[in-house]
PDB file of C-alpha atoms and ligand atoms in Angstrom:
ATOM      1  CA  MET A 977    -263.921-146.180 262.615  1.00 98.00           C
ATOM      2  CA  ILE A 978    -260.256-145.725 262.867  1.00 98.00           C
ATOM      3  CA  LEU A 979    -257.992-146.034 266.045  1.00 98.00           C
ATOM      4  CA  ILE A 980    -254.419-144.378 266.502  1.00 98.00           C
ATOM      5  CA  SER A 981    -252.500-143.650 269.457  1.00 97.00           C
ATOM      6  CA  GLY A 982    -249.695-140.728 267.608  1.00 94.00           C
ATOM      7  CA  SER A 983    -249.908-139.100 265.083  1.00 96.00           C
ATOM      8  CA  GLY A 984    -252.437-140.754 263.026  1.00 98.00           C
ATOM      9  CA  SER A 985    -250.076-140.360 259.559  1.00 98.00           C
ATOM     10  CA  ASN A 986    -251.786-143.325 257.457  1.00 98.00           C
ATOM     11  CA  MET A 987    -255.577-142.402 259.288  1.00 98.00           C
ATOM     12  CA  ALA A 988    -255.153-138.532 257.314  1.00 98.00           C
ATOM     13  CA  ALA A 989    -253.813-140.274 254.363  1.00 98.00           C
ATOM     14  CA  ILE A 990    -257.208-142.769 254.269  1.00 98.00           C
ATOM     15  CA  VAL A 991    -259.387-139.347 255.324  1.00 98.00           C
ATOM     16  CA  ARG A 992    -257.999-137.411 252.471  1.00 98.00           C
ATOM     17  CA  THR A 993    -258.408-140.485 249.867  1.00 98.00           C
ATOM     18  CA  ALA A 994    -261.605-140.795 251.151  1.00 98.00           C
ATOM     19  CA  GLN A 995    -261.991-137.116 250.284  1.00 98.00           C
ATOM     20  CA  GLN A 996    -261.033-137.396 246.968  1.00 98.00           C
ATOM     21  CA  GLU A 997    -262.385-139.862 245.576  1.00 98.00           C
ATOM     22  CA  ASP A 998    -265.580-139.334 247.216  1.00 98.00           C
ATOM     23  CA  TRP A 999    -266.207-142.553 248.998  1.00 97.00           C
ATOM     24  CA  ALA A1000    -269.499-140.676 250.290  1.00 96.00           C
ATOM     25  CA  ARG A1001    -270.514-140.737 246.958  1.00 96.00           C
ATOM     26  CA  ARG A1002    -269.609-143.492 244.845  1.00 95.00           C
ATOM     27  CA  HIS A1003    -269.245-146.200 247.657  1.00 95.00           C
ATOM     28  CA  GLY A1004    -271.998-144.840 250.570  1.00 95.00           C
ATOM     29  CA  ALA A1005    -268.587-144.880 253.094  1.00 96.00           C
ATOM     30  CA  ARG A1006    -267.142-142.380 255.326  1.00 97.00           C
ATOM     31  CA  VAL A1007    -264.713-142.540 258.210  1.00 98.00           C
ATOM     32  CA  ALA A1008    -267.225-142.910 261.423  1.00 98.00           C
ATOM     33  CA  ALA A1009    -265.205-141.807 263.840  1.00 98.00           C
ATOM     34  CA  VAL A1010    -261.066-141.097 264.752  1.00 98.00           C
ATOM     35  CA  LEU A1011    -260.400-142.577 268.144  1.00 98.00           C
ATOM     36  CA  SER A1012    -257.218-142.479 270.237  1.00 98.00           C
ATOM     37  CA  ASN A1013    -256.100-143.681 273.641  1.00 97.00           C
ATOM     38  CA  LYS A1014    -254.154-140.954 273.733  1.00 97.00           C
ATOM     39  CA  ALA A1015    -256.206-137.802 274.403  1.00 96.00           C
ATOM     40  CA  ASP A1016    -253.175-135.659 272.617  1.00 96.00           C
ATOM     41  CA  ALA A1017    -252.197-137.671 269.762  1.00 95.00           C
ATOM     42  CA  ALA A1018    -251.780-134.818 266.910  1.00 96.00           C
ATOM     43  CA  GLY A1019    -253.930-137.226 264.170  1.00 97.00           C
ATOM     44  CA  LEU A1020    -257.122-135.995 267.060  1.00 98.00           C
ATOM     45  CA  ALA A1021    -256.746-132.426 265.794  1.00 97.00           C
ATOM     46  CA  PHE A1022    -256.663-133.559 262.282  1.00 97.00           C
ATOM     47  CA  ALA A1023    -260.189-134.890 262.284  1.00 98.00           C
ATOM     48  CA  ARG A1024    -261.639-133.022 264.329  1.00 97.00           C
ATOM     49  CA  ALA A1025    -260.570-130.587 261.901  1.00 97.00           C
ATOM     50  CA  GLU A1026    -261.732-132.617 259.530  1.00 98.00           C
ATOM     51  CA  GLY A1027    -265.141-132.330 260.588  1.00 98.00           C
ATOM     52  CA  ILE A1028    -264.672-136.318 261.757  1.00 98.00           C
ATOM     53  CA  ALA A1029    -265.817-137.240 265.159  1.00 98.00           C
ATOM     54  CA  THR A1030    -263.214-138.195 267.678  1.00 98.00           C
ATOM     55  CA  GLU A1031    -263.277-139.999 270.438  1.00 97.00           C
ATOM     56  CA  ALA A1032    -260.358-140.158 273.313  1.00 98.00           C
ATOM     57  CA  LEU A1033    -259.879-143.468 275.812  1.00 98.00           C
ATOM     58  CA  SER A1034    -257.269-144.128 277.720  1.00 97.00           C
ATOM     59  CA  HIS A1035    -255.996-146.994 278.846  1.00 95.00           C
ATOM     60  CA  LYS A1036    -254.716-145.920 282.037  1.00 96.00           C
ATOM     61  CA  ALA A1037    -257.749-145.564 283.037  1.00 96.00           C
ATOM     62  CA  PHE A1038    -258.820-148.711 283.317  1.00 97.00           C
ATOM     63  CA  ASP A1039    -256.967-151.771 285.198  1.00 96.00           C
ATOM     64  CA  SER A1040    -256.593-154.544 282.776  1.00 97.00           C
ATOM     65  CA  ARG A1041    -256.412-155.073 279.043  1.00 96.00           C
ATOM     66  CA  GLU A1042    -260.148-156.744 279.482  1.00 97.00           C
ATOM     67  CA  ALA A1043    -261.318-154.064 280.766  1.00 98.00           C
ATOM     68  CA  PHE A1044    -259.771-151.341 278.272  1.00 98.00           C
ATOM     69  CA  ASP A1045    -261.340-153.948 276.085  1.00 98.00           C
ATOM     70  CA  THR A1046    -264.861-153.820 276.672  1.00 98.00           C
ATOM     71  CA  ALA A1047    -265.140-149.983 277.045  1.00 98.00           C
ATOM     72  CA  LEU A1048    -263.254-149.889 273.386  1.00 98.00           C
ATOM     73  CA  ALA A1049    -265.850-152.132 272.365  1.00 98.00           C
ATOM     74  CA  GLN A1050    -268.384-149.597 273.805  1.00 98.00           C
ATOM     75  CA  ALA A1051    -267.004-146.731 272.240  1.00 98.00           C
ATOM     76  CA  ILE A1052    -266.537-148.509 268.568  1.00 98.00           C
ATOM     77  CA  ASP A1053    -269.944-149.982 268.542  1.00 98.00           C
ATOM     78  CA  ARG A1054    -271.887-146.557 269.456  1.00 98.00           C
ATOM     79  CA  TYR A1055    -270.963-146.282 265.597  1.00 98.00           C
ATOM     80  CA  GLN A1056    -271.697-149.534 264.079  1.00 97.00           C
ATOM     81  CA  PRO A1057    -268.791-149.191 261.770  1.00 98.00           C
ATOM     82  CA  SER A1058    -268.519-152.301 258.919  1.00 97.00           C
ATOM     83  CA  LEU A1059    -264.672-152.045 259.339  1.00 98.00           C
ATOM     84  CA  VAL A1060    -262.405-150.927 262.454  1.00 98.00           C
ATOM     85  CA  VAL A1061    -259.420-149.566 261.112  1.00 98.00           C
ATOM     86  CA  LEU A1062    -256.006-150.294 263.299  1.00 98.00           C
ATOM     87  CA  ALA A1063    -253.440-147.622 261.870  1.00 98.00           C
ATOM     88  CA  GLY A1064    -250.585-147.212 264.196  1.00 97.00           C
ATOM     89  CA  PHE A1065    -252.548-148.229 267.473  1.00 97.00           C
ATOM     90  CA  MET A1066    -250.826-149.427 269.779  1.00 95.00           C
ATOM     91  CA  ARG A1067    -252.164-151.955 271.992  1.00 95.00           C
ATOM     92  CA  ILE A1068    -251.802-155.044 271.967  1.00 94.00           C
ATOM     93  CA  LEU A1069    -255.762-156.449 271.882  1.00 97.00           C
ATOM     94  CA  THR A1070    -257.035-159.228 273.694  1.00 97.00           C
ATOM     95  CA  PRO A1071    -258.878-162.651 271.919  1.00 97.00           C
ATOM     96  CA  GLY A1072    -262.460-161.020 273.404  1.00 97.00           C
ATOM     97  CA  PHE A1073    -262.088-158.051 270.989  1.00 98.00           C
ATOM     98  CA  VAL A1074    -260.549-159.582 268.230  1.00 98.00           C
ATOM     99  CA  ALA A1075    -263.135-162.381 268.065  1.00 97.00           C
ATOM    100  CA  ARG A1076    -265.513-159.370 268.806  1.00 98.00           C
ATOM    101  CA  TYR A1077    -264.706-157.954 265.269  1.00 98.00           C
ATOM    102  CA  ALA A1078    -263.560-160.592 263.507  1.00 96.00           C
ATOM    103  CA  GLY A1079    -263.197-159.789 259.556  1.00 95.00           C
ATOM    104  CA  ARG A1080    -263.876-156.373 259.894  1.00 97.00           C
ATOM    105  CA  LEU A1081    -260.509-155.219 261.846  1.00 98.00           C
ATOM    106  CA  ILE A1082    -257.480-154.239 260.282  1.00 98.00           C
ATOM    107  CA  ASN A1083    -254.027-153.389 261.148  1.00 98.00           C
ATOM    108  CA  ILE A1084    -250.611-151.811 259.110  1.00 98.00           C
ATOM    109  CA  HIS A1085    -248.095-153.438 259.822  1.00 98.00           C
ATOM    110  CA  PRO A1086    -244.215-151.676 259.721  1.00 98.00           C
ATOM    111  CA  SER A1087    -241.831-154.895 257.829  1.00 98.00           C
ATOM    112  CA  LEU A1088    -243.175-157.481 254.975  1.00 98.00           C
ATOM    113  CA  LEU A1089    -244.731-159.570 257.380  1.00 98.00           C
ATOM    114  CA  PRO A1090    -244.212-162.504 258.369  1.00 98.00           C
ATOM    115  CA  ALA A1091    -240.774-161.150 258.740  1.00 98.00           C
ATOM    116  CA  PHE A1092    -240.024-159.262 261.316  1.00 98.00           C
ATOM    117  CA  THR A1093    -243.133-158.881 263.895  1.00 98.00           C
ATOM    118  CA  GLY A1094    -243.849-156.911 267.228  1.00 97.00           C
ATOM    119  CA  LEU A1095    -241.602-153.508 267.594  1.00 97.00           C
ATOM    120  CA  ASN A1096    -238.639-152.301 266.224  1.00 98.00           C
ATOM    121  CA  THR A1097    -238.966-153.635 262.625  1.00 98.00           C
ATOM    122  CA  HIS A1098    -236.304-150.623 260.691  1.00 98.00           C
ATOM    123  CA  GLN A1099    -233.225-151.535 262.563  1.00 98.00           C
ATOM    124  CA  ARG A1100    -234.007-155.204 263.024  1.00 98.00           C
ATOM    125  CA  ALA A1101    -234.846-155.292 259.171  1.00 98.00           C
ATOM    126  CA  ILE A1102    -231.114-152.930 258.823  1.00 98.00           C
ATOM    127  CA  ASP A1103    -229.277-155.323 261.709  1.00 98.00           C
ATOM    128  CA  ALA A1104    -230.428-158.497 259.363  1.00 98.00           C
ATOM    129  CA  GLY A1105    -228.688-157.079 256.358  1.00 98.00           C
ATOM    130  CA  CYS A1106    -232.053-156.763 254.022  1.00 98.00           C
ATOM    131  CA  LYS A1107    -232.193-155.796 250.831  1.00 98.00           C
ATOM    132  CA  VAL A1108    -235.720-154.790 251.460  1.00 98.00           C
ATOM    133  CA  ALA A1109    -238.520-153.807 253.865  1.00 98.00           C
ATOM    134  CA  GLY A1110    -241.643-152.361 253.360  1.00 98.00           C
ATOM    135  CA  VAL A1111    -245.048-152.686 254.858  1.00 98.00           C
ATOM    136  CA  THR A1112    -248.076-154.901 255.138  1.00 98.00           C
ATOM    137  CA  VAL A1113    -251.992-154.322 255.655  1.00 98.00           C
ATOM    138  CA  HIS A1114    -253.160-157.702 257.278  1.00 98.00           C
ATOM    139  CA  GLN A1115    -256.914-159.305 259.080  1.00 98.00           C
ATOM    140  CA  VAL A1116    -256.107-159.222 262.514  1.00 98.00           C
ATOM    141  CA  THR A1117    -256.040-162.202 264.407  1.00 96.00           C
ATOM    142  CA  ASP A1118    -255.045-163.306 268.399  1.00 93.00           C
ATOM    143  CA  GLU A1119    -251.888-163.678 267.355  1.00 93.00           C
ATOM    144  CA  LEU A1120    -249.752-160.600 266.923  1.00 93.00           C
ATOM    145  CA  ASP A1121    -249.141-159.643 263.292  1.00 95.00           C
ATOM    146  CA  VAL A1122    -250.085-162.706 262.340  1.00 95.00           C
ATOM    147  CA  GLY A1123    -253.508-162.465 260.529  1.00 96.00           C
ATOM    148  CA  PRO A1124    -254.258-162.847 256.764  1.00 97.00           C
ATOM    149  CA  ILE A1125    -252.446-160.512 254.471  1.00 98.00           C
ATOM    150  CA  LEU A1126    -254.386-157.981 252.197  1.00 98.00           C
ATOM    151  CA  ASP A1127    -252.110-155.899 250.541  1.00 98.00           C
ATOM    152  CA  GLN A1128    -247.648-154.615 250.819  1.00 98.00           C
ATOM    153  CA  ALA A1129    -245.405-152.840 249.215  1.00 98.00           C
ATOM    154  CA  ALA A1130    -241.595-153.354 249.339  1.00 98.00           C
ATOM    155  CA  VAL A1131    -238.886-150.816 249.571  1.00 98.00           C
ATOM    156  CA  PRO A1132    -235.309-151.148 249.235  1.00 98.00           C
ATOM    157  CA  VAL A1133    -233.015-150.913 252.089  1.00 98.00           C
ATOM    158  CA  LEU A1134    -230.111-148.574 251.109  1.00 98.00           C
ATOM    159  CA  PRO A1135    -226.330-148.100 251.923  1.00 97.00           C
ATOM    160  CA  GLY A1136    -226.192-145.983 254.799  1.00 98.00           C
ATOM    161  CA  ASP A1137    -230.429-146.101 256.044  1.00 98.00           C
ATOM    162  CA  THR A1138    -230.745-144.863 259.918  1.00 98.00           C
ATOM    163  CA  ALA A1139    -234.196-146.857 261.305  1.00 98.00           C
ATOM    164  CA  GLU A1140    -235.386-142.998 260.342  1.00 98.00           C
ATOM    165  CA  THR A1141    -234.937-142.711 256.960  1.00 98.00           C
ATOM    166  CA  LEU A1142    -236.125-146.734 256.413  1.00 98.00           C
ATOM    167  CA  ALA A1143    -239.054-145.983 258.317  1.00 98.00           C
ATOM    168  CA  ALA A1144    -239.819-142.975 256.330  1.00 98.00           C
ATOM    169  CA  ARG A1145    -239.285-144.371 253.019  1.00 98.00           C
ATOM    170  CA  VAL A1146    -241.840-146.634 254.923  1.00 98.00           C
ATOM    171  CA  GLN A1147    -244.131-144.519 255.518  1.00 98.00           C
ATOM    172  CA  ALA A1148    -244.553-142.975 251.534  1.00 98.00           C
ATOM    173  CA  GLN A1149    -245.539-146.744 251.085  1.00 98.00           C
ATOM    174  CA  GLU A1150    -248.018-147.275 253.893  1.00 98.00           C
ATOM    175  CA  HIS A1151    -249.584-144.345 252.958  1.00 98.00           C
ATOM    176  CA  VAL A1152    -250.531-145.582 249.513  1.00 98.00           C
ATOM    177  CA  ILE A1153    -251.135-149.275 250.270  1.00 98.00           C
ATOM    178  CA  TYR A1154    -253.600-148.462 253.810  1.00 98.00           C
ATOM    179  CA  PRO A1155    -256.354-146.573 251.810  1.00 98.00           C
ATOM    180  CA  ARG A1156    -256.393-148.810 249.040  1.00 98.00           C
ATOM    181  CA  ALA A1157    -257.002-151.914 251.658  1.00 98.00           C
ATOM    182  CA  VAL A1158    -259.773-149.565 252.802  1.00 98.00           C
ATOM    183  CA  ARG A1159    -260.854-148.777 250.006  1.00 97.00           C
ATOM    184  CA  ALA A1160    -260.958-152.565 248.723  1.00 97.00           C
ATOM    185  CA  PHE A1161    -262.672-153.868 251.369  1.00 96.00           C
ATOM    186  CA  ILE A1162    -265.660-151.363 251.263  1.00 95.00           C
ATOM    187  CA  THR A1163    -265.971-151.844 247.588  1.00 94.00           C
ATOM    188  CA  ALA A1164    -266.676-155.607 248.327  1.00 91.00           C
ATOM    189  CA  LEU A1165    -269.372-155.091 251.172  1.00 86.00           C
ATOM    190  CA  ALA A1166    -270.665-152.033 248.544  1.00 71.00           C
TER     191      ALA A1166
HETATM  192  C1  LIG B1568    -247.073-146.547 261.262  1.00 57.72           C
HETATM  193  O1  LIG B1568    -245.700-146.405 260.432  1.00 57.72           O
HETATM  194  C2  LIG B1568    -247.430-148.003 261.613  1.00 57.72           C
HETATM  195  O2  LIG B1568    -246.478-148.832 260.692  1.00 57.72           O
HETATM  196  C3  LIG B1568    -246.533-148.617 262.812  1.00 57.72           C
HETATM  197  O3  LIG B1568    -246.913-147.391 263.352  1.00 57.72           O
HETATM  198  C4  LIG B1568    -246.677-145.899 262.627  1.00 57.72           C
HETATM  199  C5  LIG B1568    -248.271-145.034 262.814  1.00 57.72           C
HETATM  200  O4  LIG B1568    -247.898-144.129 262.128  1.00 57.72           O
HETATM  201  N1  LIG B1568    -247.700-149.286 263.349  1.00 57.72           N
HETATM  202  C6  LIG B1568    -247.022-149.941 264.373  1.00 57.72           C
HETATM  203  O5  LIG B1568    -245.638-150.022 265.080  1.00 57.72           O
HETATM  204  C7  LIG B1568    -247.859-151.353 264.771  1.00 57.72           C
HETATM  205  N2  LIG B1568    -247.440-152.824 265.256  1.00 57.72           N
HETATM  206  P1  LIG B1568    -249.332-142.548 262.386  1.00 57.72           P
HETATM  207  O6  LIG B1568    -249.539-142.516 263.189  1.00 57.72           O
HETATM  208  O7  LIG B1568    -248.196-141.793 261.516  1.00 57.72           O
HETATM  209  O8  LIG B1568    -250.015-143.491 261.053  1.00 57.72           O
END
């Protein structure tokens, strides 16, 4: 099950890899559903076109994080997923939610953790004078962007880079390592 908030390019990379490598036949695994907290997320249209079930659940319809996360868990549990993949899902999750999916909740973060948790990672890496930047896939724990690291990829920071050019270089690596991390998880299950 994959959770998104926006374009869903990482979700699409996982879906495409699952198709190309025939995860259904080889690993008995499939993307059960794609859920977004934004009904107009472009990624939902992609998933629908691929014949994947989609759900939209707006956090704005709830008056607390706890209430949203309770509804989110109900929506997720209908699919009984082995793994919950956060792919640009831009919501901070409550401890209760994280505990419910402990060990089977993973996230992708656009920095070489433990450097640059939080937002604006690319601009902060440029401002700090970093010569390398990158992306991390990690298990989600209570502390934001701090859980055990599962996979990483590094890219150079080039002279003249802007947050946008660096983000594009990092995203190309995101699309390599996120499918790889999901594959590692599902092959360990099989
Ligand atoms: C990705 O770059 C991901 O690393 C980042 O959001 C983007 C989503 O893109 N995640 C975070 O910043 C998490 N704090 P996508 O919707 O095209 O996959």
